[in-house]
Amino acid sequence: SLYPSLEDLKVDKVIR
Amino acid sequence: KFTDLFEKMVPMAVQQSVSAANSRKAETVNRLIGSMREATNLCNGVLASLNLPAALEDLSGDAVPQSILEKSRALIQQGGLQSIEQLIKDLPELLQRNREILDESLKMLDDEEATDNELRGKFNQRWNRTPSGDLYKPLRAEGNNFRNILDKAVQADQVVRERYTAHCEMIALLCKPENELSAAIPSANPAKTLQGSEVVNVLRSQLAQLDEVKREREVLEGEVKSVTFDLTAKFLTALAQDGAINEEVMTSSELDARYGSHNQRVQQNLRRQEELLSQIQVSHQEFSALKQSNSEANTREDVLKKLASAHDSYIEISSNIKEGTKFYNDLTEILLKFQNKCSDIVFARKTERDELLKELQQS
């Protein structure tokens, strides 16, 4: 794939 | 009508294990599908370089070979050059929209920090809340990550543009109506000895087998994509029984069970293609020896090869643009969430600031 992966960013890992 | 809102809630260790397992699954799937697509690209590249199947169809030396006509029709049906031209033009706008959201978000933080610092300068120790600069570190780090991602996207856009520029002339030609396409391909004297010769039949059969191998990959891809499994229950049990989850071992074992046979079939398929491609190359050498090679025939063949490649390039560029468009749209959603985080925290800081100011003025 040409474009960077957004998989990591789709999940909001911050637990407030 | 009670529904348990916490039905899906699991211990942190299970959550993390499920997430890791999904990553491993995605990696496995991508590897399998990637190797199949790579094999198809290789196959297409080799055939185009040998002017196959066009050379077998080109018995008149004049009419457009059937496979080239089919490739032409396929591109025209997908919107031809104009459709990818238009989508490529849209990419900078999509990039710009994303940049603006990111820039606005970070500016909000900068502006609030400037005000906070101003007031700290004015009131010194009495302005005793945590400096904005410290609070905003994680958000700024996130913002920086987004900048890096956008930089990479800009490079990807450039690659797409360069591919387009390199191939647009041939793509344009392939998209022309049949009579114009035919006129643009130089004529050659037909090789009369070709008709009925054994090597032509052998090549045709080998190409048909290769098509079958490609079709099998399409089926395999569908099957690989449709595999689903959920290790949550197994992880919960492991945690309850052992107090810990050996995620790597459990996931690997599940992946072997689910994808083992697919993996085998993929490897078999790739080996079959390798065999066929070397057989085809041997047959092609015999075939070339049979043809009357003269400069017109060679020129014609060159153009036909370029047209076949143009088709593959179009498919690749189309796919790249689709990927890029989806990337920018997905990123916009993510950046809007980031923007909300920034505006939320800035709003809270402003409220806090106003209260602090009131206290300080009263005292």
PDB file of C-alpha atoms in Angstrom, chain B residues 117-328:
ATOM      1  CA  ASN B 117       1.999  32.409  29.922  1.00  0.00           C
ATOM      2  CA  GLU B 118       1.070  36.087  29.761  1.00  0.00           C
ATOM      3  CA  LEU B 119      -0.988  35.757  32.935  1.00  0.00           C
ATOM      4  CA  ARG B 120       1.751  33.753  34.649  1.00  0.00           C
ATOM      5  CA  GLY B 121       4.150  36.556  33.781  1.00  0.00           C
ATOM      6  CA  LYS B 122       1.762  39.082  35.257  1.00  0.00           C
ATOM      7  CA  PHE B 123       0.784  37.252  38.476  1.00  0.00           C
ATOM      8  CA  ASN B 124       3.889  35.075  39.056  1.00  0.00           C
ATOM      9  CA  GLN B 125       3.436  32.599  41.926  1.00  0.00           C
ATOM     10  CA  ARG B 126      -0.174  33.564  42.387  1.00  0.00           C
ATOM     11  CA  TRP B 127      -0.924  32.041  38.961  1.00  0.00           C
ATOM     12  CA  ASN B 128      -0.445  28.628  40.462  1.00  0.00           C
ATOM     13  CA  ARG B 129      -1.986  26.235  37.975  1.00  0.00           C
ATOM     14  CA  THR B 130      -0.005  23.798  35.802  1.00  0.00           C
ATOM     15  CA  PRO B 131       1.424  25.581  32.731  1.00  0.00           C
ATOM     16  CA  SER B 132      -0.489  24.875  29.531  1.00  0.00           C
ATOM     17  CA  GLY B 133       2.744  23.865  27.813  1.00  0.00           C
ATOM     18  CA  ASP B 134       3.093  20.897  30.160  1.00  0.00           C
ATOM     19  CA  LEU B 135      -0.528  19.834  29.824  1.00  0.00           C
ATOM     20  CA  TYR B 136      -0.474  20.015  26.063  1.00  0.00           C
ATOM     21  CA  LYS B 137       2.600  17.828  25.547  1.00  0.00           C
ATOM     22  CA  PRO B 138       0.675  14.630  24.703  1.00  0.00           C
ATOM     23  CA  LEU B 139      -1.678  16.447  22.330  1.00  0.00           C
ATOM     24  CA  ARG B 140       1.221  18.171  20.602  1.00  0.00           C
ATOM     25  CA  ALA B 141       2.982  14.832  20.265  1.00  0.00           C
ATOM     26  CA  GLU B 142      -0.177  13.464  18.651  1.00  0.00           C
ATOM     27  CA  GLY B 143      -0.280  16.493  16.377  1.00  0.00           C
ATOM     28  CA  ASN B 144       3.319  15.903  15.384  1.00  0.00           C
ATOM     29  CA  ASN B 145       2.509  12.327  14.528  1.00  0.00           C
ATOM     30  CA  PHE B 146      -0.294  13.575  12.279  1.00  0.00           C
ATOM     31  CA  ARG B 147       2.148  15.931  10.554  1.00  0.00           C
ATOM     32  CA  ASN B 148       4.488  13.023   9.831  1.00  0.00           C
ATOM     33  CA  ILE B 149       1.599  11.038   8.435  1.00  0.00           C
ATOM     34  CA  LEU B 150       0.592  13.939   6.175  1.00  0.00           C
ATOM     35  CA  ASP B 151       4.191  14.285   4.979  1.00  0.00           C
ATOM     36  CA  LYS B 152       4.180  10.612   3.997  1.00  0.00           C
ATOM     37  CA  ALA B 153       0.840  11.107   2.239  1.00  0.00           C
ATOM     38  CA  VAL B 154       2.288  13.989   0.237  1.00  0.00           C
ATOM     39  CA  GLN B 155       5.045  11.675  -0.951  1.00  0.00           C
ATOM     40  CA  ALA B 156       2.488   9.042  -1.886  1.00  0.00           C
ATOM     41  CA  ASP B 157       0.516  11.648  -3.881  1.00  0.00           C
ATOM     42  CA  GLN B 158       3.702  12.467  -5.734  1.00  0.00           C
ATOM     43  CA  VAL B 159       4.306   8.816  -6.624  1.00  0.00           C
ATOM     44  CA  VAL B 160       0.774   8.563  -7.988  1.00  0.00           C
ATOM     45  CA  ARG B 161       1.225  11.727 -10.025  1.00  0.00           C
ATOM     46  CA  GLU B 162       4.520  10.477 -11.430  1.00  0.00           C
ATOM     47  CA  ARG B 163       2.998   7.131 -12.398  1.00  0.00           C
ATOM     48  CA  TYR B 164       0.197   8.963 -14.122  1.00  0.00           C
ATOM     49  CA  THR B 165       2.549  11.250 -16.034  1.00  0.00           C
ATOM     50  CA  ALA B 166       4.697   8.321 -17.119  1.00  0.00           C
ATOM     51  CA  HIS B 167       1.784   6.359 -18.529  1.00  0.00           C
ATOM     52  CA  CYS B 168      -0.945   8.834 -19.496  1.00  0.00           C
ATOM     53  CA  GLU B 169       0.035   8.979 -23.153  1.00  0.00           C
ATOM     54  CA  MET B 170      -0.280   5.226 -23.677  1.00  0.00           C
ATOM     55  CA  ILE B 171      -3.391   5.080 -21.497  1.00  0.00           C
ATOM     56  CA  ALA B 172      -4.952   7.831 -23.622  1.00  0.00           C
ATOM     57  CA  LEU B 173      -4.189   5.824 -26.747  1.00  0.00           C
ATOM     58  CA  LEU B 174      -5.648   2.646 -25.271  1.00  0.00           C
ATOM     59  CA  CYS B 175      -8.821   4.571 -24.412  1.00  0.00           C
ATOM     60  CA  LYS B 176      -9.393   5.688 -27.977  1.00  0.00           C
ATOM     61  CA  PRO B 177     -12.209   4.210 -30.097  1.00  0.00           C
ATOM     62  CA  GLU B 178     -11.282   1.061 -32.002  1.00  0.00           C
ATOM     63  CA  ASN B 179     -10.655   2.666 -35.382  1.00  0.00           C
ATOM     64  CA  GLU B 180      -8.349   5.324 -33.912  1.00  0.00           C
ATOM     65  CA  LEU B 181      -6.551   2.709 -31.848  1.00  0.00           C
ATOM     66  CA  SER B 182      -6.085   0.522 -34.900  1.00  0.00           C
ATOM     67  CA  ALA B 183      -4.739   3.424 -36.924  1.00  0.00           C
ATOM     68  CA  ALA B 184      -2.219   4.251 -34.217  1.00  0.00           C
ATOM     69  CA  ILE B 185      -0.725   0.735 -34.124  1.00  0.00           C
ATOM     70  CA  PRO B 186       1.813   0.231 -36.933  1.00  0.00           C
ATOM     71  CA  SER B 187       0.951  -2.545 -39.378  1.00  0.00           C
ATOM     72  CA  ALA B 188       3.184  -5.528 -40.102  1.00  0.00           C
ATOM     73  CA  ASN B 189       3.135  -8.405 -42.486  1.00  0.00           C
ATOM     74  CA  PRO B 190       1.295 -11.285 -40.899  1.00  0.00           C
ATOM     75  CA  ALA B 191       3.305 -14.357 -40.132  1.00  0.00           C
ATOM     76  CA  LYS B 192       1.479 -16.897 -42.283  1.00  0.00           C
ATOM     77  CA  THR B 193       3.415 -19.781 -40.830  1.00  0.00           C
ATOM     78  CA  LEU B 194       1.827 -19.150 -37.439  1.00  0.00           C
ATOM     79  CA  GLN B 195      -1.601 -20.518 -38.197  1.00  0.00           C
ATOM     80  CA  GLY B 196      -1.947 -24.149 -37.159  1.00  0.00           C
ATOM     81  CA  SER B 197       1.569 -24.491 -35.834  1.00  0.00           C
ATOM     82  CA  GLU B 198       1.944 -26.677 -32.761  1.00  0.00           C
ATOM     83  CA  VAL B 199       3.704 -24.100 -30.570  1.00  0.00           C
ATOM     84  CA  VAL B 200       0.763 -21.705 -30.983  1.00  0.00           C
ATOM     85  CA  ASN B 201      -1.593 -24.359 -29.617  1.00  0.00           C
ATOM     86  CA  VAL B 202       0.789 -25.160 -26.773  1.00  0.00           C
ATOM     87  CA  LEU B 203       1.077 -21.483 -25.850  1.00  0.00           C
ATOM     88  CA  ARG B 204      -2.697 -21.034 -25.973  1.00  0.00           C
ATOM     89  CA  SER B 205      -3.157 -23.970 -23.624  1.00  0.00           C
ATOM     90  CA  GLN B 206      -0.500 -22.709 -21.229  1.00  0.00           C
ATOM     91  CA  LEU B 207      -2.086 -19.258 -21.161  1.00  0.00           C
ATOM     92  CA  ALA B 208      -5.474 -20.792 -20.444  1.00  0.00           C
ATOM     93  CA  GLN B 209      -3.993 -22.697 -17.511  1.00  0.00           C
ATOM     94  CA  LEU B 210      -2.427 -19.484 -16.256  1.00  0.00           C
ATOM     95  CA  ASP B 211      -5.836 -17.768 -16.390  1.00  0.00           C
ATOM     96  CA  GLU B 212      -7.206 -20.623 -14.307  1.00  0.00           C
ATOM     97  CA  VAL B 213      -4.434 -20.114 -11.736  1.00  0.00           C
ATOM     98  CA  LYS B 214      -5.289 -16.404 -11.566  1.00  0.00           C
ATOM     99  CA  ARG B 215      -8.991 -17.174 -11.116  1.00  0.00           C
ATOM    100  CA  GLU B 216      -8.171 -19.600  -8.328  1.00  0.00           C
ATOM    101  CA  ARG B 217      -6.389 -16.770  -6.507  1.00  0.00           C
ATOM    102  CA  GLU B 218      -9.517 -14.616  -6.693  1.00  0.00           C
ATOM    103  CA  VAL B 219     -11.458 -17.402  -5.007  1.00  0.00           C
ATOM    104  CA  LEU B 220      -8.724 -17.897  -2.413  1.00  0.00           C
ATOM    105  CA  GLU B 221      -8.654 -14.192  -1.624  1.00  0.00           C
ATOM    106  CA  GLY B 222     -12.379 -14.248  -0.950  1.00  0.00           C
ATOM    107  CA  GLU B 223     -12.019 -17.265   1.303  1.00  0.00           C
ATOM    108  CA  VAL B 224      -9.125 -15.782   3.259  1.00  0.00           C
ATOM    109  CA  LYS B 225     -11.044 -12.561   3.793  1.00  0.00           C
ATOM    110  CA  SER B 226     -14.128 -14.387   5.022  1.00  0.00           C
ATOM    111  CA  VAL B 227     -12.381 -16.212   7.882  1.00  0.00           C
ATOM    112  CA  THR B 228     -13.599 -14.910  11.226  1.00  0.00           C
ATOM    113  CA  PHE B 229     -12.795 -15.938  14.754  1.00  0.00           C
ATOM    114  CA  ASP B 230     -13.008 -14.461  18.201  1.00  0.00           C
ATOM    115  CA  LEU B 231     -10.517 -15.456  20.872  1.00  0.00           C
ATOM    116  CA  THR B 232     -12.210 -13.463  23.650  1.00  0.00           C
ATOM    117  CA  ALA B 233     -13.753 -16.543  25.261  1.00  0.00           C
ATOM    118  CA  LYS B 234     -10.471 -18.493  25.132  1.00  0.00           C
ATOM    119  CA  PHE B 235      -8.566 -15.549  26.596  1.00  0.00           C
ATOM    120  CA  LEU B 236     -11.099 -15.142  29.391  1.00  0.00           C
ATOM    121  CA  THR B 237     -10.766 -18.836  30.264  1.00  0.00           C
ATOM    122  CA  ALA B 238      -6.963 -18.688  30.190  1.00  0.00           C
ATOM    123  CA  LEU B 239      -6.932 -15.650  32.451  1.00  0.00           C
ATOM    124  CA  ALA B 240      -9.328 -17.271  34.908  1.00  0.00           C
ATOM    125  CA  GLN B 241      -7.436 -20.584  34.970  1.00  0.00           C
ATOM    126  CA  ASP B 242      -3.825 -19.455  34.780  1.00  0.00           C
ATOM    127  CA  GLY B 243      -3.941 -15.827  35.917  1.00  0.00           C
ATOM    128  CA  ALA B 244      -2.165 -14.867  32.668  1.00  0.00           C
ATOM    129  CA  ILE B 245      -2.680 -15.044  28.911  1.00  0.00           C
ATOM    130  CA  ASN B 246       0.024 -16.387  26.633  1.00  0.00           C
ATOM    131  CA  GLU B 247      -1.414 -14.431  23.734  1.00  0.00           C
ATOM    132  CA  GLU B 248       1.293 -15.106  21.163  1.00  0.00           C
ATOM    133  CA  VAL B 249       1.103 -18.869  21.547  1.00  0.00           C
ATOM    134  CA  MET B 250      -2.688 -18.987  21.626  1.00  0.00           C
ATOM    135  CA  THR B 251      -3.086 -16.699  18.630  1.00  0.00           C
ATOM    136  CA  SER B 252      -0.433 -18.489  16.550  1.00  0.00           C
ATOM    137  CA  SER B 253      -2.131 -21.774  17.197  1.00  0.00           C
ATOM    138  CA  GLU B 254      -5.531 -20.374  16.187  1.00  0.00           C
ATOM    139  CA  LEU B 255      -4.076 -18.778  13.052  1.00  0.00           C
ATOM    140  CA  ASP B 256      -2.473 -22.072  12.038  1.00  0.00           C
ATOM    141  CA  ALA B 257      -5.779 -23.837  12.488  1.00  0.00           C
ATOM    142  CA  ARG B 258      -7.763 -21.241  10.525  1.00  0.00           C
ATOM    143  CA  TYR B 259      -5.371 -20.301   7.773  1.00  0.00           C
ATOM    144  CA  GLY B 260      -3.196 -23.399   7.488  1.00  0.00           C
ATOM    145  CA  SER B 261      -5.021 -24.897   4.536  1.00  0.00           C
ATOM    146  CA  HIS B 262      -5.365 -21.525   2.795  1.00  0.00           C
ATOM    147  CA  ASN B 263      -1.665 -20.970   3.184  1.00  0.00           C
ATOM    148  CA  GLN B 264      -0.932 -24.353   1.625  1.00  0.00           C
ATOM    149  CA  ARG B 265      -3.215 -23.698  -1.314  1.00  0.00           C
ATOM    150  CA  VAL B 266      -1.660 -20.284  -1.865  1.00  0.00           C
ATOM    151  CA  GLN B 267       1.835 -21.767  -1.894  1.00  0.00           C
ATOM    152  CA  GLN B 268       0.714 -24.490  -4.316  1.00  0.00           C
ATOM    153  CA  ASN B 269      -0.883 -21.871  -6.521  1.00  0.00           C
ATOM    154  CA  LEU B 270       2.243 -19.729  -6.601  1.00  0.00           C
ATOM    155  CA  ARG B 271       4.405 -22.736  -7.435  1.00  0.00           C
ATOM    156  CA  ARG B 272       2.033 -23.661 -10.260  1.00  0.00           C
ATOM    157  CA  GLN B 273       2.305 -20.144 -11.659  1.00  0.00           C
ATOM    158  CA  GLU B 274       6.087 -20.267 -11.495  1.00  0.00           C
ATOM    159  CA  GLU B 275       6.077 -23.548 -13.437  1.00  0.00           C
ATOM    160  CA  LEU B 276       3.677 -22.229 -16.052  1.00  0.00           C
ATOM    161  CA  LEU B 277       5.583 -18.985 -16.527  1.00  0.00           C
ATOM    162  CA  SER B 278       8.844 -20.810 -17.216  1.00  0.00           C
ATOM    163  CA  GLN B 279       7.075 -23.185 -19.602  1.00  0.00           C
ATOM    164  CA  ILE B 280       5.547 -20.183 -21.360  1.00  0.00           C
ATOM    165  CA  GLN B 281       8.906 -18.519 -21.702  1.00  0.00           C
ATOM    166  CA  VAL B 282      10.341 -21.635 -23.345  1.00  0.00           C
ATOM    167  CA  SER B 283       7.363 -21.900 -25.737  1.00  0.00           C
ATOM    168  CA  HIS B 284       7.609 -18.202 -26.505  1.00  0.00           C
ATOM    169  CA  GLN B 285      11.201 -18.581 -27.626  1.00  0.00           C
ATOM    170  CA  GLU B 286      10.135 -21.290 -30.084  1.00  0.00           C
ATOM    171  CA  PHE B 287       7.268 -19.076 -31.210  1.00  0.00           C
ATOM    172  CA  SER B 288       9.517 -16.063 -31.823  1.00  0.00           C
ATOM    173  CA  ALA B 289      11.838 -18.183 -33.894  1.00  0.00           C
ATOM    174  CA  LEU B 290       8.884 -19.165 -36.116  1.00  0.00           C
ATOM    175  CA  LYS B 291       7.681 -15.612 -36.755  1.00  0.00           C
ATOM    176  CA  GLN B 292       9.051 -13.575 -39.611  1.00  0.00           C
ATOM    177  CA  SER B 293      10.840 -10.922 -37.644  1.00  0.00           C
ATOM    178  CA  ASN B 294      11.305  -7.717 -39.502  1.00  0.00           C
ATOM    179  CA  SER B 295      11.432  -4.137 -38.299  1.00  0.00           C
ATOM    180  CA  GLU B 296       7.716  -3.493 -38.915  1.00  0.00           C
ATOM    181  CA  ALA B 297       6.777  -6.579 -36.924  1.00  0.00           C
ATOM    182  CA  ASN B 298       9.078  -5.489 -34.085  1.00  0.00           C
ATOM    183  CA  THR B 299       7.709  -1.961 -34.021  1.00  0.00           C
ATOM    184  CA  ARG B 300       4.169  -3.265 -33.988  1.00  0.00           C
ATOM    185  CA  GLU B 301       5.009  -5.670 -31.196  1.00  0.00           C
ATOM    186  CA  ASP B 302       6.588  -2.862 -29.146  1.00  0.00           C
ATOM    187  CA  VAL B 303       3.437  -0.793 -29.351  1.00  0.00           C
ATOM    188  CA  LEU B 304       1.228  -3.748 -28.433  1.00  0.00           C
ATOM    189  CA  LYS B 305       3.418  -4.474 -25.398  1.00  0.00           C
ATOM    190  CA  LYS B 306       3.164  -0.845 -24.282  1.00  0.00           C
ATOM    191  CA  LEU B 307      -0.605  -0.919 -24.663  1.00  0.00           C
ATOM    192  CA  ALA B 308      -0.866  -4.040 -22.521  1.00  0.00           C
ATOM    193  CA  SER B 309       1.323  -2.359 -19.870  1.00  0.00           C
ATOM    194  CA  ALA B 310      -0.805   0.787 -20.065  1.00  0.00           C
ATOM    195  CA  HIS B 311      -3.804  -1.257 -18.992  1.00  0.00           C
ATOM    196  CA  ASP B 312      -1.962  -2.621 -15.962  1.00  0.00           C
ATOM    197  CA  SER B 313      -0.732   0.882 -15.105  1.00  0.00           C
ATOM    198  CA  TYR B 314      -4.258   2.259 -15.247  1.00  0.00           C
ATOM    199  CA  ILE B 315      -5.495  -0.416 -12.863  1.00  0.00           C
ATOM    200  CA  GLU B 316      -2.633   0.321 -10.502  1.00  0.00           C
ATOM    201  CA  ILE B 317      -3.100   4.106 -10.638  1.00  0.00           C
ATOM    202  CA  SER B 318      -6.858   3.717 -10.125  1.00  0.00           C
ATOM    203  CA  SER B 319      -6.234   1.586  -7.092  1.00  0.00           C
ATOM    204  CA  ASN B 320      -3.648   4.050  -5.727  1.00  0.00           C
ATOM    205  CA  ILE B 321      -6.075   6.962  -6.095  1.00  0.00           C
ATOM    206  CA  LYS B 322      -8.864   5.025  -4.437  1.00  0.00           C
ATOM    207  CA  GLU B 323      -6.519   4.232  -1.567  1.00  0.00           C
ATOM    208  CA  GLY B 324      -5.414   7.870  -1.298  1.00  0.00           C
ATOM    209  CA  THR B 325      -8.966   9.212  -1.326  1.00  0.00           C
ATOM    210  CA  LYS B 326     -10.030   6.765   1.365  1.00  0.00           C
ATOM    211  CA  PHE B 327      -6.918   7.611   3.374  1.00  0.00           C
ATOM    212  CA  TYR B 328      -7.685  11.343   3.358  1.00  0.00           C
TER     213      TYR B 328
END
